[in-house]
Amino acid sequence: MRAGEQFLQDARDLLAAARAARNRARRIAAGEGVLRVGFMLSSDITAPLHTFSAREARVRIELVRLRWWNQSTDLVDGTADAGFVRLPVDAGRLRVLPLYQEGLCVALSVRHPLAGEDTVGLRALADEPLLRHAGASPVWNTGPRPDGTPWLRGPDVHDMEEILAYVRAGSGVVMVPESVAAVFPRPDIACVPLTEVPPGTVAFAWDGERESPLVDTFVDATRPTVSDVTRPRPGSAPAP
């Protein structure tokens, strides 16, 4: 069994390396001066982009949408040269610069008894089925319930549209960053801040085994955005 698991991992590494080489060759053929930067929904990327462009005016930035369930793969195989991610990432070769933290909330139907609460603790959600992405990396598996038993597994989902549909129907709940919830305001879905849950971390990540002066410059442009405080919810007043 262990030999088979190792073979599978080796095969994945080889495929990722092949994709990375192909993507680099295509960019070289198209001409230098292009940096592909990955971003995630609601990522705060404006300041680094402006700083980098001021330093490298001749470099064209192409933005690549990353999804949390495959963000590491896209960075390793060269789909993106570097990118803004949400931790954790599951590739040991990636270098990571944590940027800031943001609170998490639970999205549930407005008909749910907890929809009107100011905050919700994990114990109140102990019997709720959790939605999970069908292809999510193992590092994103939700930990046990407060009593140590596994969470009830809700339907597998493939995109945000499916998540919203299941939540509206009351078929499950999902934990998401508050900034993501703010992007999809809906009258039939309530997003309640979670307690007993540490905030999520947004970071900048890149392949540490692939040298790139442009990536190094972008990392330097991103460092000033590092913050040691949790960002308030969109539309909320900052803490005094």
mmCIF file of C-alpha atoms in Angstrom:
data_model
loop_
_atom_site.group_PDB
_atom_site.id
_atom_site.type_symbol
_atom_site.label_atom_id
_atom_site.label_comp_id
_atom_site.label_asym_id
_atom_site.label_seq_id
_atom_site.Cartn_x
_atom_site.Cartn_y
_atom_site.Cartn_z
ATOM 1 C CA MET A 1 0.000 0.000 0.000
ATOM 2 C CA ARG A 2 2.793 2.415 0.890
ATOM 3 C CA ALA A 3 4.598 1.623 -2.376
ATOM 4 C CA GLY A 4 1.445 2.430 -4.323
ATOM 5 C CA GLU A 5 0.960 5.715 -2.468
ATOM 6 C CA GLN A 6 4.575 6.699 -3.153
ATOM 7 C CA PHE A 7 4.191 5.838 -6.837
ATOM 8 C CA LEU A 8 1.076 8.003 -7.019
ATOM 9 C CA GLN A 9 2.865 10.954 -5.404
ATOM 10 C CA ASP A 10 5.887 10.550 -7.703
ATOM 11 C CA ALA A 11 3.598 10.466 -10.723
ATOM 12 C CA ARG A 12 1.865 13.641 -9.603
ATOM 13 C CA ASP A 13 5.220 15.377 -9.123
ATOM 14 C CA LEU A 14 6.343 14.358 -12.615
ATOM 15 C CA LEU A 15 3.118 15.598 -14.173
ATOM 16 C CA ALA A 16 3.396 18.907 -12.323
ATOM 17 C CA ALA A 17 6.982 19.342 -13.495
ATOM 18 C CA ALA A 18 5.964 18.591 -17.089
ATOM 19 C CA ARG A 19 3.116 21.107 -16.958
ATOM 20 C CA ALA A 20 5.418 23.727 -15.438
ATOM 21 C CA ALA A 21 8.005 23.228 -18.200
ATOM 22 C CA ARG A 22 5.308 23.454 -20.884
ATOM 23 C CA ASN A 23 3.868 26.640 -19.406
ATOM 24 C CA ARG A 24 7.303 28.260 -19.115
ATOM 25 C CA ALA A 25 8.099 27.335 -22.734
ATOM 26 C CA ARG A 26 4.868 28.914 -23.944
ATOM 27 C CA ARG A 27 5.595 32.143 -22.078
ATOM 28 C CA ILE A 28 9.149 32.276 -23.429
ATOM 29 C CA ALA A 29 7.852 31.718 -26.962
ATOM 30 C CA ALA A 30 5.359 34.532 -26.492
ATOM 31 C CA GLY A 31 8.081 36.866 -25.283
ATOM 32 C CA GLU A 32 9.505 37.757 -21.890
ATOM 33 C CA GLY A 33 8.003 40.457 -19.739
ATOM 34 C CA VAL A 34 4.899 38.635 -18.523
ATOM 35 C CA LEU A 35 4.177 37.712 -14.909
ATOM 36 C CA ARG A 36 1.164 35.528 -14.146
ATOM 37 C CA VAL A 37 -0.158 36.381 -10.680
ATOM 38 C CA GLY A 38 -2.794 34.191 -9.073
ATOM 39 C CA PHE A 39 -5.555 35.684 -6.971
ATOM 40 C CA MET A 40 -8.464 34.357 -4.973
ATOM 41 C CA LEU A 41 -11.956 35.707 -4.585
ATOM 42 C CA SER A 42 -11.892 38.906 -2.451
ATOM 43 C CA SER A 43 -8.063 38.949 -2.226
ATOM 44 C CA ASP A 44 -6.731 42.460 -1.527
ATOM 45 C CA ILE A 45 -4.140 42.759 -4.316
ATOM 46 C CA THR A 46 -4.367 46.365 -5.496
ATOM 47 C CA ALA A 47 -1.404 47.853 -3.614
ATOM 48 C CA PRO A 48 1.143 45.147 -4.602
ATOM 49 C CA LEU A 49 0.066 45.342 -8.249
ATOM 50 C CA HIS A 50 0.538 49.112 -8.353
ATOM 51 C CA THR A 51 3.903 48.944 -6.573
ATOM 52 C CA PHE A 52 5.211 46.230 -8.889
ATOM 53 C CA SER A 53 4.016 48.022 -12.027
ATOM 54 C CA ALA A 54 5.774 51.200 -10.902
ATOM 55 C CA ARG A 55 9.042 49.264 -10.611
ATOM 56 C CA GLU A 56 8.612 47.071 -13.708
ATOM 57 C CA ALA A 57 6.666 49.245 -16.130
ATOM 58 C CA ARG A 58 7.507 47.033 -19.126
ATOM 59 C CA VAL A 59 6.225 43.849 -17.511
ATOM 60 C CA ARG A 60 2.664 42.830 -18.292
ATOM 61 C CA ILE A 61 0.754 41.226 -15.422
ATOM 62 C CA GLU A 62 -1.758 38.504 -16.227
ATOM 63 C CA LEU A 63 -4.161 37.665 -13.427
ATOM 64 C CA VAL A 64 -5.062 34.000 -12.910
ATOM 65 C CA ARG A 65 -8.048 32.978 -10.790
ATOM 66 C CA LEU A 66 -7.064 30.479 -8.095
ATOM 67 C CA ARG A 67 -9.482 28.274 -6.201
ATOM 68 C CA TRP A 68 -8.671 27.150 -2.683
ATOM 69 C CA TRP A 69 -9.049 23.487 -3.625
ATOM 70 C CA ASN A 70 -6.301 23.586 -6.291
ATOM 71 C CA GLN A 71 -4.253 26.683 -5.450
ATOM 72 C CA SER A 72 -1.058 24.729 -4.694
ATOM 73 C CA THR A 73 -1.232 22.763 -7.954
ATOM 74 C CA ASP A 74 -1.602 25.911 -10.047
ATOM 75 C CA LEU A 75 1.509 27.417 -8.456
ATOM 76 C CA VAL A 76 3.656 24.301 -8.792
ATOM 77 C CA ASP A 77 2.712 23.466 -12.381
ATOM 78 C CA GLY A 78 3.296 27.019 -13.622
ATOM 79 C CA THR A 79 -0.293 27.988 -14.303
ATOM 80 C CA ALA A 80 0.593 30.988 -12.138
ATOM 81 C CA ASP A 81 4.120 32.194 -11.371
ATOM 82 C CA ALA A 82 3.061 33.261 -7.883
ATOM 83 C CA GLY A 83 -0.194 34.050 -6.180
ATOM 84 C CA PHE A 84 -2.304 35.192 -3.293
ATOM 85 C CA VAL A 85 -3.608 32.137 -1.436
ATOM 86 C CA ARG A 86 -5.475 31.163 1.688
ATOM 87 C CA LEU A 87 -3.583 28.932 4.071
ATOM 88 C CA PRO A 88 -2.983 26.077 4.378
ATOM 89 C CA VAL A 89 -1.174 25.105 1.183
ATOM 90 C CA ASP A 90 -0.134 21.519 0.633
ATOM 91 C CA ALA A 91 3.057 21.734 -1.409
ATOM 92 C CA GLY A 92 6.301 21.621 0.548
ATOM 93 C CA ARG A 93 8.220 23.368 -2.244
ATOM 94 C CA LEU A 94 6.139 26.531 -1.974
ATOM 95 C CA ARG A 95 7.498 29.532 -0.124
ATOM 96 C CA VAL A 96 4.885 31.495 1.784
ATOM 97 C CA LEU A 97 4.686 35.093 2.987
ATOM 98 C CA PRO A 98 1.711 35.496 5.385
ATOM 99 C CA LEU A 99 0.008 38.846 4.744
ATOM 100 C CA TYR A 100 -3.029 39.310 6.953
ATOM 101 C CA GLN A 101 -5.801 37.474 8.766
ATOM 102 C CA GLU A 102 -9.538 37.648 8.332
ATOM 103 C CA GLY A 103 -12.463 36.346 10.317
ATOM 104 C CA LEU A 104 -14.580 33.364 9.325
ATOM 105 C CA CYS A 105 -18.335 33.058 9.229
ATOM 106 C CA VAL A 106 -20.874 30.323 8.671
ATOM 107 C CA ALA A 107 -23.253 30.654 5.734
ATOM 108 C CA LEU A 108 -26.690 29.176 6.323
ATOM 109 C CA SER A 109 -30.258 29.585 5.166
ATOM 110 C CA VAL A 110 -32.130 32.600 6.557
ATOM 111 C CA ARG A 111 -34.733 30.081 7.730
ATOM 112 C CA HIS A 112 -32.141 28.427 9.992
ATOM 113 C CA PRO A 113 -32.738 29.005 13.738
ATOM 114 C CA LEU A 114 -29.199 30.468 14.059
ATOM 115 C CA ALA A 115 -29.565 32.926 11.179
ATOM 116 C CA GLY A 116 -30.469 35.839 13.463
ATOM 117 C CA GLU A 117 -27.616 35.382 15.940
ATOM 118 C CA ASP A 118 -24.799 37.928 16.276
ATOM 119 C CA THR A 119 -22.204 35.133 16.469
ATOM 120 C CA VAL A 120 -22.211 31.340 16.348
ATOM 121 C CA GLY A 121 -19.950 28.875 18.175
ATOM 122 C CA LEU A 122 -18.852 25.499 16.875
ATOM 123 C CA ARG A 123 -20.935 23.630 19.403
ATOM 124 C CA ALA A 124 -24.095 25.160 17.986
ATOM 125 C CA LEU A 125 -23.129 23.714 14.588
ATOM 126 C CA ALA A 126 -22.218 20.259 15.853
ATOM 127 C CA ASP A 127 -25.156 18.557 14.140
ATOM 128 C CA GLU A 128 -25.073 20.514 10.888
ATOM 129 C CA PRO A 129 -23.927 18.807 7.648
ATOM 130 C CA LEU A 130 -20.895 20.613 6.228
ATOM 131 C CA LEU A 131 -20.549 21.192 2.502
ATOM 132 C CA ARG A 132 -17.184 20.112 1.076
ATOM 133 C CA HIS A 133 -15.605 20.610 -2.306
ATOM 134 C CA ALA A 134 -15.422 17.336 -4.218
ATOM 135 C CA GLY A 135 -11.771 17.795 -5.253
ATOM 136 C CA ALA A 136 -10.411 19.575 -2.190
ATOM 137 C CA SER A 137 -6.902 18.864 -0.979
ATOM 138 C CA PRO A 138 -6.679 16.781 2.227
ATOM 139 C CA VAL A 139 -5.166 19.776 4.052
ATOM 140 C CA TRP A 140 -8.591 21.426 3.837
ATOM 141 C CA ASN A 141 -10.402 18.620 5.633
ATOM 142 C CA THR A 142 -12.387 20.091 8.513
ATOM 143 C CA GLY A 143 -11.270 18.944 11.947
ATOM 144 C CA PRO A 144 -13.508 17.036 14.357
ATOM 145 C CA ARG A 145 -16.563 18.422 16.103
ATOM 146 C CA PRO A 146 -16.122 19.830 19.614
ATOM 147 C CA ASP A 147 -16.865 16.407 21.122
ATOM 148 C CA GLY A 148 -14.149 14.776 18.983
ATOM 149 C CA THR A 149 -16.468 12.986 16.565
ATOM 150 C CA PRO A 150 -16.464 13.662 12.797
ATOM 151 C CA TRP A 151 -18.679 16.365 11.355
ATOM 152 C CA LEU A 152 -21.736 15.286 9.467
ATOM 153 C CA ARG A 153 -20.816 15.239 5.794
ATOM 154 C CA GLY A 154 -23.010 17.320 3.564
ATOM 155 C CA PRO A 155 -23.230 17.163 -0.230
ATOM 156 C CA ASP A 156 -20.023 17.500 -2.257
ATOM 157 C CA VAL A 157 -19.895 20.762 -4.208
ATOM 158 C CA HIS A 158 -17.902 21.908 -7.240
ATOM 159 C CA ASP A 159 -18.262 25.699 -7.283
ATOM 160 C CA MET A 160 -19.716 28.687 -5.447
ATOM 161 C CA GLU A 161 -23.000 28.426 -7.321
ATOM 162 C CA GLU A 162 -23.571 24.917 -5.942
ATOM 163 C CA ILE A 163 -22.609 26.079 -2.458
ATOM 164 C CA LEU A 164 -25.177 28.884 -2.589
ATOM 165 C CA ALA A 165 -27.867 26.531 -3.909
ATOM 166 C CA TYR A 166 -27.381 23.966 -1.133
ATOM 167 C CA VAL A 167 -27.208 26.613 1.582
ATOM 168 C CA ARG A 168 -30.376 28.319 0.342
ATOM 169 C CA ALA A 169 -32.152 24.971 0.354
ATOM 170 C CA GLY A 170 -31.069 24.274 3.930
ATOM 171 C CA SER A 171 -29.171 21.150 2.848
ATOM 172 C CA GLY A 172 -25.943 22.143 4.566
ATOM 173 C CA VAL A 173 -23.776 24.936 5.897
ATOM 174 C CA VAL A 174 -20.313 26.118 4.932
ATOM 175 C CA MET A 175 -17.553 28.045 6.688
ATOM 176 C CA VAL A 176 -16.087 30.846 4.560
ATOM 177 C CA PRO A 177 -13.960 33.972 5.060
ATOM 178 C CA GLU A 178 -16.127 36.974 5.863
ATOM 179 C CA SER A 179 -14.674 38.872 2.899
ATOM 180 C CA VAL A 180 -15.871 36.108 0.557
ATOM 181 C CA ALA A 181 -19.348 36.150 2.094
ATOM 182 C CA ALA A 182 -19.507 39.895 1.425
ATOM 183 C CA VAL A 183 -19.025 39.246 -2.311
ATOM 184 C CA PHE A 184 -22.237 37.186 -2.470
ATOM 185 C CA PRO A 185 -24.834 39.103 -0.440
ATOM 186 C CA ARG A 186 -28.195 37.372 -0.778
ATOM 187 C CA PRO A 187 -31.482 37.956 1.045
ATOM 188 C CA ASP A 188 -31.997 34.198 1.447
ATOM 189 C CA ILE A 189 -28.571 33.460 3.001
ATOM 190 C CA ALA A 190 -27.288 34.588 6.381
ATOM 191 C CA CYS A 191 -23.569 34.796 7.173
ATOM 192 C CA VAL A 192 -22.924 34.775 10.900
ATOM 193 C CA PRO A 193 -19.426 35.385 12.363
ATOM 194 C CA LEU A 194 -17.896 32.312 13.982
ATOM 195 C CA THR A 195 -16.447 32.148 17.463
ATOM 196 C CA GLU A 196 -14.115 29.405 18.777
ATOM 197 C CA VAL A 197 -12.448 29.427 15.349
ATOM 198 C CA PRO A 198 -9.095 31.097 14.637
ATOM 199 C CA PRO A 199 -9.092 33.598 11.771
ATOM 200 C CA GLY A 200 -7.987 32.504 8.325
ATOM 201 C CA THR A 201 -4.704 33.691 6.827
ATOM 202 C CA VAL A 202 -4.177 35.221 3.395
ATOM 203 C CA ALA A 203 -0.628 34.791 2.092
ATOM 204 C CA PHE A 204 1.516 35.277 -0.976
ATOM 205 C CA ALA A 205 3.099 32.048 -2.263
ATOM 206 C CA TRP A 206 5.539 31.048 -4.985
ATOM 207 C CA ASP A 207 7.567 28.034 -6.078
ATOM 208 C CA GLY A 208 10.819 28.142 -4.115
ATOM 209 C CA GLU A 209 12.506 25.743 -6.546
ATOM 210 C CA ARG A 210 11.988 27.994 -9.568
ATOM 211 C CA GLU A 211 14.153 31.126 -9.771
ATOM 212 C CA SER A 212 12.484 34.258 -11.122
ATOM 213 C CA PRO A 213 13.711 37.850 -10.690
ATOM 214 C CA LEU A 214 10.200 39.102 -11.505
ATOM 215 C CA VAL A 215 8.676 36.991 -8.731
ATOM 216 C CA ASP A 216 11.347 38.278 -6.331
ATOM 217 C CA THR A 217 10.409 41.851 -7.240
ATOM 218 C CA PHE A 218 6.721 41.110 -6.725
ATOM 219 C CA VAL A 219 7.460 39.580 -3.314
ATOM 220 C CA ASP A 220 9.276 42.798 -2.340
ATOM 221 C CA ALA A 221 6.287 44.811 -3.579
ATOM 222 C CA THR A 222 3.970 42.681 -1.431
ATOM 223 C CA ARG A 223 5.897 42.864 1.857
ATOM 224 C CA PRO A 224 4.564 46.331 2.854
ATOM 225 C CA THR A 225 1.026 44.886 2.978
ATOM 226 C CA VAL A 226 1.920 42.462 5.791
ATOM 227 C CA SER A 227 -0.280 43.095 8.825
ATOM 228 C CA ASP A 228 -0.371 41.501 12.258
ATOM 229 C CA VAL A 229 -4.010 42.365 12.898
ATOM 230 C CA THR A 230 -7.227 40.718 11.769
ATOM 231 C CA ARG A 231 -8.963 42.805 9.152
ATOM 232 C CA PRO A 232 -12.502 43.915 9.998
ATOM 233 C CA ARG A 233 -15.465 42.664 8.041
ATOM 234 C CA PRO A 234 -16.275 44.715 4.946
ATOM 235 C CA GLY A 235 -18.561 47.538 5.948
ATOM 236 C CA SER A 236 -17.827 47.205 9.664
ATOM 237 C CA ALA A 237 -16.088 49.778 11.801
ATOM 238 C CA PRO A 238 -12.465 49.072 12.745
ATOM 239 C CA ALA A 239 -11.790 48.042 16.288
ATOM 240 C CA PRO A 240 -10.900 50.983 18.594
#
